[in-house]
Amino acid sequence: MTRMPVAPPDADLRALIDAHLHLEGPLLPILHALQEAYGHVPEAARPLIAEALNISRAELHGVISFYHDFREVPAGRHVVKICRAEACQAVGGTSLADAALDRLGVGWHGTTANGAVTIEPVYCLGLCACGPAAMVDGQVVGRLDAARLDALLTEAGA
Amino acid sequence: MRIYVPGDSAARSVGADKVAVAIAVEAAARGMDVQIVRNGTRGMIWLEPLVEIDRGQGREAFGPVAVEDVSALLDGTLVGLGPTDDLDWMKRQTRLTFARCGVIDPLSLADYEAHGGLSGLRRAAGMTGVEIVEEVTASGLRGRGGAGFPTGIKWKTVLGAEAPQKYIVCNADEGDSGTFADRMIMEGDPFTLIEGMAIAGLGVGATRGYVYLRSEYPDAIEVMNAAVRIARDAGVLGADVVGSGRAFDMEIRVGAGAYVCGEETSLLNSLEGKRGVVRAKPPLPALEGLFGRPTVVNNVISLATVPVIFEKGAQHYADFGLGRSRGTATLQIAGNVARGGLFETAFGISLGEVVNDIGGGTASGRPVKAVQVGGPLGAYMPVSKFDTPMGYEEFDQNGGLIGHAGLVVFDDSADMLKMARFAMEFCAVESCGKCTPCRIGAVRGVETIDRIAQGDAGAAALLTDLCETMKDGSLCALGGFTPFPVMSALTHFPDDFATAKEAAE
């Protein structure tokens, strides 16, 4: 589900951008800060960033679209990232992920119809000796099995 | 009484936070005087949450501890594993880089110093840049990120470059599956990385450093940021590093989910705020790196190993190892394995000993089929290659690479055609798009493997040819090394590629 948020005021966006301009290479920190504040990189921020950094909007779009992390629209209320990498595959990660996608009725990067859960693949959380692993809103979960993952999804409101 | 409950994210992922809370609540209810320390992990991940109790006679280990065990733990009736240092896993290691990890409170600078921390930096502060670089060269340290390039030579190039600003960049974009050593040390002993970067700064004349830390590691980001603040407040970083009169300061920068940013030139572009596309070399980053300035780019483990080299001397470090692989390998044993975790030992131990003896074989109890060594770009080693010693050249001669020393164990249920397909799919998802062999080759690779699966007799030869092109023509290791897992799967496990074909015929 795509919820189009109300655009934040320019003054707020500008203040957030300005707070990072003293850094060397401030663009990624700015994008992270925007996403932290608004759950995505608001469209309204783009011309302001381009102006502040003296880069073209095309260049900026190139950067935002290059990185998996940056969202153009907000995610669901909870983000569940399931590791798809080899170490988790070795302990049944693939069938676990397939079952989760089946239950939610969405594909990777999809959000459930009620807006509760966005499910995303992640390639390694560094929990390779206690897989299969996932991350729910920044909290890591290891030694997952079908029942545990099911409980996590239920808890998230899926 | 001191109780250690790891705050490492592997431990937290299996319930360490709840155990720590339960201990605090239960101890308070009993009126017990208990100090809870959230240490790093000892590396015995299969035993996490591994709780240690020190009643004044050393640390006793218990694990895995569940919330339900806490009452018995405090009663003293829970059956334990014995003194932590006497455990076989610990006794068999040579812990140089990870000596403090799991032992100290990660954010206590006093703990850090009490365990040898900062003595390397203080020694370096009394040395010239040339002497510092010579010490690193003499230790034989090679890049632990995978390439194995001699660290001393890289530093020497930066030292010799004239520029108004030089940089130390730590590559903490540990994206390889099966590797977690960087995460573990950043969460468990962050000051050692800071100290290593400061020594590098003094050595090459760089006053600024960046740690490019992947966003998938939120716990490590938090710990590193806190550690940098503490180090700055204590004068370890800043205008006058440990009273040396020389300046070095650093910042933590967060990645944004692009695997290719683990490649050093792509990482530099990302730090500059650009798309993380790979740069052609030359120019070397050592001469024209971050913002076009001379830059040391080293992996976390390389930099985190520098303090112990200066604390104990280059020769002490160089005395461990095999051939041209000096010092220790920080093996990360992962995947379908009975005892997974971090095991630091001198280079030279055989792959089979690591998997079967230390790792205890598979977790599923089924026979081992393959071990992928060195991450998603590493070869699948069959059991017939288990006598290969862990060493850069030794793995190279056997068609593999040790990379960041991560080992992912697979049992006989693994379908190697699927694993080969996944390697190509991953390369296609993560390719930066700059060079054609990687950008197009990976997509064609997936298609070609699908044709093999559907029984196309000529497709295997085509895949082999494609892999040759990717290997020879790609700009960086992503496209260049993806053929390792693909071709090793095809070569060593032909049955997995033949069944569908034969079924079709």
XYZ file of C-alpha atoms in Angstrom, chain B residues 4-502:
499
model
C 28.403 -10.825 32.072
C 25.560 -10.946 29.537
C 26.733 -10.173 26.004
C 25.298 -7.111 24.308
C 26.592 -8.365 20.963
C 23.836 -8.449 18.375
C 24.172 -12.211 17.805
C 23.511 -12.720 21.515
C 20.719 -10.149 21.475
C 19.150 -11.872 18.482
C 18.683 -14.986 20.587
C 17.357 -13.323 23.726
C 20.309 -11.863 25.669
C 18.429 -8.638 26.478
C 15.581 -10.527 28.112
C 18.041 -12.627 30.080
C 19.876 -9.501 31.280
C 16.604 -7.925 32.411
C 15.520 -11.128 34.150
C 18.824 -11.301 36.023
C 18.546 -7.666 37.128
C 14.948 -8.101 38.308
C 15.577 -11.391 40.105
C 18.784 -10.147 41.749
C 17.032 -6.988 42.964
C 14.134 -9.033 44.349
C 16.605 -11.170 46.267
C 18.579 -8.170 47.450
C 21.716 -9.547 45.821
C 24.629 -7.273 45.016
C 25.042 -7.967 41.307
C 26.808 -5.906 38.700
C 25.682 -6.738 35.168
C 28.204 -6.088 32.408
C 27.071 -6.142 28.786
C 30.266 -7.455 27.246
C 30.941 -8.452 23.652
C 30.611 -12.059 22.642
C 33.331 -14.615 23.273
C 32.560 -15.940 19.837
C 30.874 -19.183 20.893
C 27.708 -18.238 19.098
C 26.070 -21.654 19.441
C 26.136 -21.123 23.222
C 24.591 -17.646 23.112
C 23.216 -16.197 25.229
C 26.393 -17.201 27.050
C 26.275 -15.789 30.556
C 29.373 -15.627 32.730
C 29.458 -15.239 36.484
C 32.460 -13.992 38.382
C 32.164 -14.612 42.100
C 35.732 -13.470 42.641
C 37.432 -16.649 41.436
C 37.320 -16.110 37.698
C 34.569 -16.346 35.157
C 32.300 -19.369 34.867
C 30.316 -19.880 31.688
C 26.683 -20.892 31.301
C 24.882 -21.250 28.030
C 22.675 -21.047 26.204
C 20.800 -19.381 29.065
C 17.063 -18.834 28.784
C 14.958 -16.543 30.958
C 13.617 -19.647 32.739
C 17.173 -20.534 33.799
C 17.836 -17.277 35.614
C 16.492 -18.409 38.973
C 18.723 -21.483 39.008
C 21.617 -19.384 37.730
C 21.386 -17.081 40.750
C 20.766 -20.022 43.108
C 24.030 -21.488 41.886
C 22.255 -24.685 40.835
C 22.331 -24.213 37.070
C 24.688 -26.673 35.437
C 27.451 -24.671 33.773
C 30.197 -25.187 31.268
C 33.054 -24.510 33.694
C 35.607 -21.702 33.677
C 35.347 -19.835 30.363
C 39.087 -19.817 29.750
C 39.255 -23.601 30.181
C 36.713 -24.302 27.457
C 38.222 -26.210 24.553
C 37.062 -23.551 22.069
C 38.896 -20.826 23.972
C 42.022 -22.800 24.840
C 42.713 -23.801 21.251
C 42.736 -20.247 19.969
C 45.463 -17.674 19.570
C 43.564 -14.525 20.331
C 45.551 -11.503 19.258
C 43.028 -9.291 17.450
C 40.132 -10.577 19.571
C 42.020 -10.797 22.874
C 39.677 -8.384 24.630
C 36.458 -9.151 22.773
C 33.933 -10.645 25.166
C 36.262 -10.018 28.085
C 35.847 -6.305 28.717
C 33.001 -3.840 28.894
C 33.178 -2.561 25.294
C 32.671 1.089 26.232
C 34.929 1.210 29.273
C 38.163 2.877 28.278
C 39.571 1.950 31.710
C 38.833 -1.739 31.033
C 40.395 -1.361 27.622
C 43.603 0.091 29.060
C 43.729 -2.494 31.822
C 43.829 -5.169 29.118
C 46.683 -3.693 27.121
C 44.715 -1.104 25.190
C 46.401 2.150 24.151
C 49.907 0.855 24.843
C 50.360 0.324 21.097
C 49.237 3.860 20.321
C 51.481 5.302 23.045
C 54.413 3.421 21.564
C 53.528 4.623 18.068
C 53.269 8.192 19.341
C 57.012 8.049 20.076
C 57.852 6.791 16.581
C 58.230 8.570 13.267
C 55.863 7.846 10.404
C 58.560 5.823 8.669
C 59.155 3.713 11.797
C 55.434 3.072 12.206
C 55.060 1.939 8.613
C 58.164 -0.265 8.925
C 56.703 -1.934 12.003
C 53.500 -2.806 10.155
C 55.507 -4.072 7.177
C 57.653 -6.240 9.453
C 54.569 -7.815 11.022
C 53.612 -9.255 7.635
C 50.017 -8.090 8.109
C 47.970 -8.416 4.940
C 44.571 -6.954 4.201
C 41.979 -8.987 6.036
C 39.129 -7.757 3.883
C 39.883 -10.388 1.301
C 42.475 -9.134 -1.126
C 45.395 -9.920 1.165
C 47.438 -6.937 0.015
C 50.352 -6.174 2.368
C 49.169 -3.433 4.699
C 52.640 -1.959 5.186
C 53.107 -1.372 1.457
C 49.765 0.400 1.205
C 50.674 2.632 4.148
C 54.104 3.355 2.672
C 52.520 4.624 -0.535
C 50.272 6.996 1.404
C 53.145 8.111 3.627
C 55.203 8.979 0.562
C 52.401 10.957 -1.087
C 52.467 14.724 -0.616
C 49.075 16.312 -0.001
C 47.455 18.945 2.215
C 45.047 16.312 3.548
C 45.271 12.532 3.814
C 42.643 10.107 5.066
C 42.300 6.799 6.864
C 39.165 5.001 5.725
C 38.002 1.888 7.470
C 35.968 -0.451 5.329
C 33.292 -1.739 7.698
C 30.900 -2.640 4.915
C 31.024 -6.287 5.905
C 28.459 -7.565 3.448
C 29.764 -11.064 2.841
C 27.504 -13.807 4.051
C 29.264 -15.938 6.623
C 31.319 -13.077 7.960
C 30.721 -11.256 11.213
C 34.193 -10.610 12.617
C 33.985 -6.892 11.848
C 30.627 -6.595 13.550
C 31.828 -8.595 16.530
C 34.924 -6.495 17.157
C 33.102 -3.192 16.623
C 30.447 -4.240 19.131
C 32.797 -6.005 21.526
C 36.036 -4.002 21.443
C 35.453 -0.765 19.523
C 38.456 1.062 20.950
C 40.843 -1.336 19.255
C 39.578 -0.168 15.861
C 39.846 3.466 16.928
C 43.371 2.867 18.224
C 44.358 1.105 15.011
C 43.052 3.981 12.917
C 44.868 6.508 15.088
C 48.135 4.599 14.666
C 47.533 4.508 10.916
C 46.918 8.261 10.988
C 50.155 8.952 12.858
C 51.980 6.583 10.541
C 51.005 8.048 7.198
C 50.336 11.622 8.301
C 46.563 11.512 7.961
C 44.540 13.634 10.366
C 41.070 12.467 9.447
C 39.435 9.084 9.414
C 36.117 7.604 8.458
C 34.544 4.284 9.278
C 32.119 3.341 6.518
C 29.779 1.083 8.461
C 26.925 -0.778 6.819
C 23.386 0.175 7.779
C 22.511 -3.479 8.404
C 24.532 -3.231 11.641
C 22.574 -0.746 13.806
C 24.053 -2.070 17.054
C 27.621 -1.684 15.799
C 26.841 1.857 14.610
C 25.607 2.780 18.082
C 28.604 1.283 19.876
C 31.145 2.822 17.491
C 29.575 6.267 17.736
C 29.643 6.077 21.524
C 33.245 4.827 21.510
C 34.404 7.671 19.260
C 32.831 10.215 21.631
C 34.478 8.601 24.641
C 37.857 8.427 22.891
C 37.603 12.069 21.876
C 36.715 13.147 25.424
C 39.699 11.187 26.742
C 42.157 12.752 24.291
C 42.716 9.537 22.358
C 41.305 11.366 19.352
C 41.572 15.056 18.619
C 44.220 17.705 18.204
C 46.722 16.018 20.497
C 46.428 12.220 20.252
C 47.536 10.736 23.610
C 49.736 13.776 24.170
C 51.756 13.156 21.005
C 51.235 16.650 19.667
C 49.834 15.044 16.519
C 46.215 15.250 15.433
C 43.775 12.565 14.368
C 40.012 12.493 14.541
C 37.389 10.276 12.990
C 33.720 9.865 12.196
C 31.348 6.976 11.666
C 29.488 7.059 8.354
C 26.572 4.779 7.621
C 26.214 2.885 4.343
C 22.918 2.530 2.570
C 22.475 -1.112 1.683
C 24.678 -1.472 -1.372
C 26.860 -4.584 -1.252
C 29.234 -3.230 -3.882
C 30.253 -0.427 -1.512
C 32.462 -3.000 0.192
C 34.700 -2.545 -2.846
C 37.120 0.181 -1.844
C 36.695 2.620 -4.733
C 32.926 2.289 -4.698
C 33.060 2.894 -0.946
C 35.023 6.096 -1.511
C 32.448 7.336 -4.005
C 29.709 6.555 -1.514
C 31.518 8.465 1.242
C 31.756 11.416 -1.121
C 27.986 11.293 -1.528
C 27.926 9.767 -4.988
C 26.497 6.602 -6.487
C 28.608 3.729 -5.244
C 30.058 2.856 -8.606
C 33.482 1.342 -8.897
C 36.386 3.509 -10.044
C 38.975 2.255 -12.477
C 42.442 1.729 -10.980
C 44.901 3.386 -11.373
C 44.914 5.855 -9.813
C 45.282 3.863 -6.602
C 43.264 5.138 -3.635
C 46.592 5.357 -1.811
C 47.453 8.228 -4.148
C 44.054 9.576 -5.193
C 41.431 8.265 -2.818
C 38.775 10.089 -0.816
C 38.118 13.503 -2.413
C 41.136 12.790 -4.607
C 43.481 12.740 -1.612
C 45.925 9.996 -0.579
C 43.895 7.496 1.421
C 44.543 4.325 3.364
C 41.546 2.035 2.894
C 41.760 -0.934 5.239
C 39.314 -3.510 6.514
C 38.156 -3.444 10.158
C 40.156 -6.515 11.129
C 43.351 -5.209 9.516
C 43.091 -1.946 11.469
C 41.912 -3.647 14.670
C 45.000 -5.858 14.527
C 47.408 -2.913 14.374
C 47.269 -2.141 18.142
C 48.423 -5.615 19.169
C 51.270 -5.435 16.643
C 52.491 -2.229 18.319
C 51.786 -3.521 21.814
C 53.677 -6.794 21.431
C 55.986 -5.951 18.555
C 55.921 -6.873 14.884
C 57.987 -10.016 15.384
C 55.553 -11.420 17.939
C 52.788 -11.177 15.355
C 54.896 -12.430 12.455
C 55.920 -15.503 14.449
C 52.448 -16.950 13.888
C 51.297 -18.197 10.531
C 52.190 -20.130 7.427
C 54.291 -19.110 4.441
C 53.427 -15.586 3.396
C 50.261 -15.575 5.537
C 51.563 -14.183 8.814
C 49.731 -13.814 12.083
C 46.259 -15.040 12.774
C 43.149 -15.678 10.737
C 39.906 -14.683 12.374
C 37.812 -17.587 11.141
C 34.079 -17.172 11.142
C 32.400 -20.545 11.144
C 28.806 -20.294 10.005
C 25.848 -21.784 8.224
C 24.814 -25.356 8.884
C 27.384 -26.103 11.564
C 27.112 -27.581 15.035
C 29.454 -25.086 16.702
C 29.423 -21.806 14.853
C 31.279 -18.705 15.884
C 34.530 -16.832 15.745
C 37.771 -18.771 16.081
C 41.061 -16.907 15.870
C 44.072 -19.026 15.111
C 47.389 -18.906 13.273
C 47.168 -19.382 9.519
C 47.879 -22.942 8.445
C 45.052 -24.901 10.056
C 43.296 -27.102 7.483
C 39.793 -26.459 6.226
C 38.682 -29.913 7.341
C 39.942 -29.370 10.878
C 38.028 -26.111 11.082
C 34.765 -27.590 9.814
C 34.777 -31.010 11.408
C 36.908 -30.694 14.491
C 36.300 -27.133 15.643
C 32.885 -26.654 14.079
C 31.748 -30.185 14.917
C 30.324 -30.892 11.458
C 26.827 -29.909 10.443
C 24.093 -28.773 12.793
C 21.626 -31.018 10.997
C 23.797 -34.081 11.607
C 23.834 -34.852 7.892
C 27.110 -35.154 5.955
C 28.899 -31.970 4.883
C 28.491 -31.351 1.169
C 30.335 -28.102 0.579
C 31.849 -25.168 2.413
C 31.758 -21.743 0.848
C 34.873 -19.922 1.967
C 35.289 -16.169 1.577
C 31.721 -14.959 1.197
C 29.364 -14.832 -1.792
C 32.337 -14.425 -4.120
C 34.223 -17.397 -2.691
C 34.408 -20.928 -4.038
C 32.359 -23.867 -2.805
C 35.019 -26.222 -1.495
C 34.090 -29.901 -1.644
C 35.060 -32.327 1.122
C 37.853 -33.636 -1.146
C 39.647 -30.305 -0.634
C 39.434 -30.388 3.160
C 43.195 -30.746 3.523
C 43.704 -27.229 2.113
C 45.484 -25.132 4.763
C 43.998 -21.734 5.615
C 46.396 -19.398 3.820
C 46.073 -16.885 0.989
C 48.331 -18.735 -1.484
C 47.185 -22.188 -0.394
C 43.537 -21.408 -1.152
C 44.470 -19.733 -4.396
C 46.270 -22.890 -5.522
C 43.153 -24.902 -4.748
C 40.820 -22.749 -6.802
C 39.441 -20.720 -3.916
C 40.071 -17.676 -1.824
C 39.928 -17.146 1.903
C 38.526 -13.652 1.540
C 37.412 -12.329 4.902
C 37.803 -15.850 6.342
C 34.119 -16.648 6.612
C 33.137 -20.289 6.167
C 29.573 -21.295 5.381
C 28.891 -24.994 5.811
C 26.219 -26.799 3.767
C 24.914 -30.300 4.333
C 24.034 -32.796 1.600
C 20.567 -31.324 1.128
C 22.111 -28.275 -0.599
C 21.368 -27.986 -4.301
C 24.515 -26.582 -5.838
C 22.798 -25.534 -9.052
C 20.535 -23.333 -6.967
C 23.537 -21.953 -5.096
C 25.277 -21.149 -8.385
C 22.117 -19.467 -9.644
C 21.886 -17.472 -6.420
C 25.473 -16.247 -6.866
C 24.614 -14.887 -10.316
C 21.300 -13.451 -9.098
C 23.053 -11.709 -6.212
C 25.643 -10.266 -8.597
C 22.840 -8.996 -10.838
C 21.036 -7.342 -7.900
C 24.169 -5.769 -6.482
C 26.119 -4.870 -9.621
C 26.964 -1.173 -9.701
C 26.391 -1.234 -13.448
C 29.635 0.369 -14.499
C 31.188 -2.532 -16.397
C 29.411 -4.728 -18.920
C 30.705 -8.182 -17.948
C 29.209 -7.790 -14.480
C 26.064 -5.819 -15.326
C 24.978 -7.955 -18.279
C 26.954 -11.095 -17.497
C 25.222 -11.722 -14.192
C 21.771 -11.521 -15.784
C 22.828 -13.824 -18.622
C 24.384 -16.091 -16.002
C 21.045 -16.580 -14.257
C 19.397 -17.340 -17.598
C 22.106 -19.771 -18.614
C 21.875 -21.672 -15.337
C 18.112 -21.852 -15.843
C 18.777 -23.384 -19.263
C 21.037 -25.985 -17.650
C 18.271 -26.748 -15.166
C 15.866 -27.219 -18.039
C 18.190 -29.721 -19.679
C 19.937 -27.637 -22.338
C 23.022 -29.705 -23.158
C 25.095 -26.843 -24.506
C 24.444 -24.388 -21.713
C 27.206 -25.580 -19.349
C 29.897 -24.748 -21.900
C 28.293 -21.364 -22.421
C 28.258 -20.732 -18.675
C 31.943 -21.622 -18.482
C 32.711 -19.192 -21.277
C 30.620 -16.475 -19.663
C 32.454 -16.970 -16.368
C 35.787 -16.575 -18.140
C 34.593 -13.277 -19.606
C 33.338 -12.016 -16.256
C 36.565 -13.041 -14.534
C 38.836 -11.369 -17.078
C 36.725 -8.389 -18.013
C 35.096 -7.109 -14.818
C 36.323 -3.977 -13.142
C 36.137 -5.272 -9.574
C 35.763 -8.427 -7.531
C 31.956 -8.495 -7.711
C 31.808 -9.449 -11.373
C 35.323 -10.835 -11.345
C 34.841 -13.304 -8.509
C 31.199 -14.340 -8.931
C 32.580 -17.062 -11.245
C 34.277 -18.636 -8.184
C 31.082 -19.924 -6.538
C 29.483 -20.638 -9.911
C 32.349 -22.573 -11.461
C 33.273 -24.387 -8.253
C 29.673 -25.584 -7.963
C 29.643 -26.692 -11.602
C 33.048 -28.379 -11.411
C 32.834 -30.128 -8.060
C 29.148 -31.020 -8.032
C 28.330 -31.986 -11.632
C 25.519 -34.266 -10.486
C 23.486 -31.285 -9.335
C 23.744 -29.851 -12.827
C 23.134 -33.150 -14.607
C 19.986 -34.496 -13.007
C 17.593 -32.161 -14.731
C 19.353 -32.657 -18.033
C 19.242 -36.418 -17.803
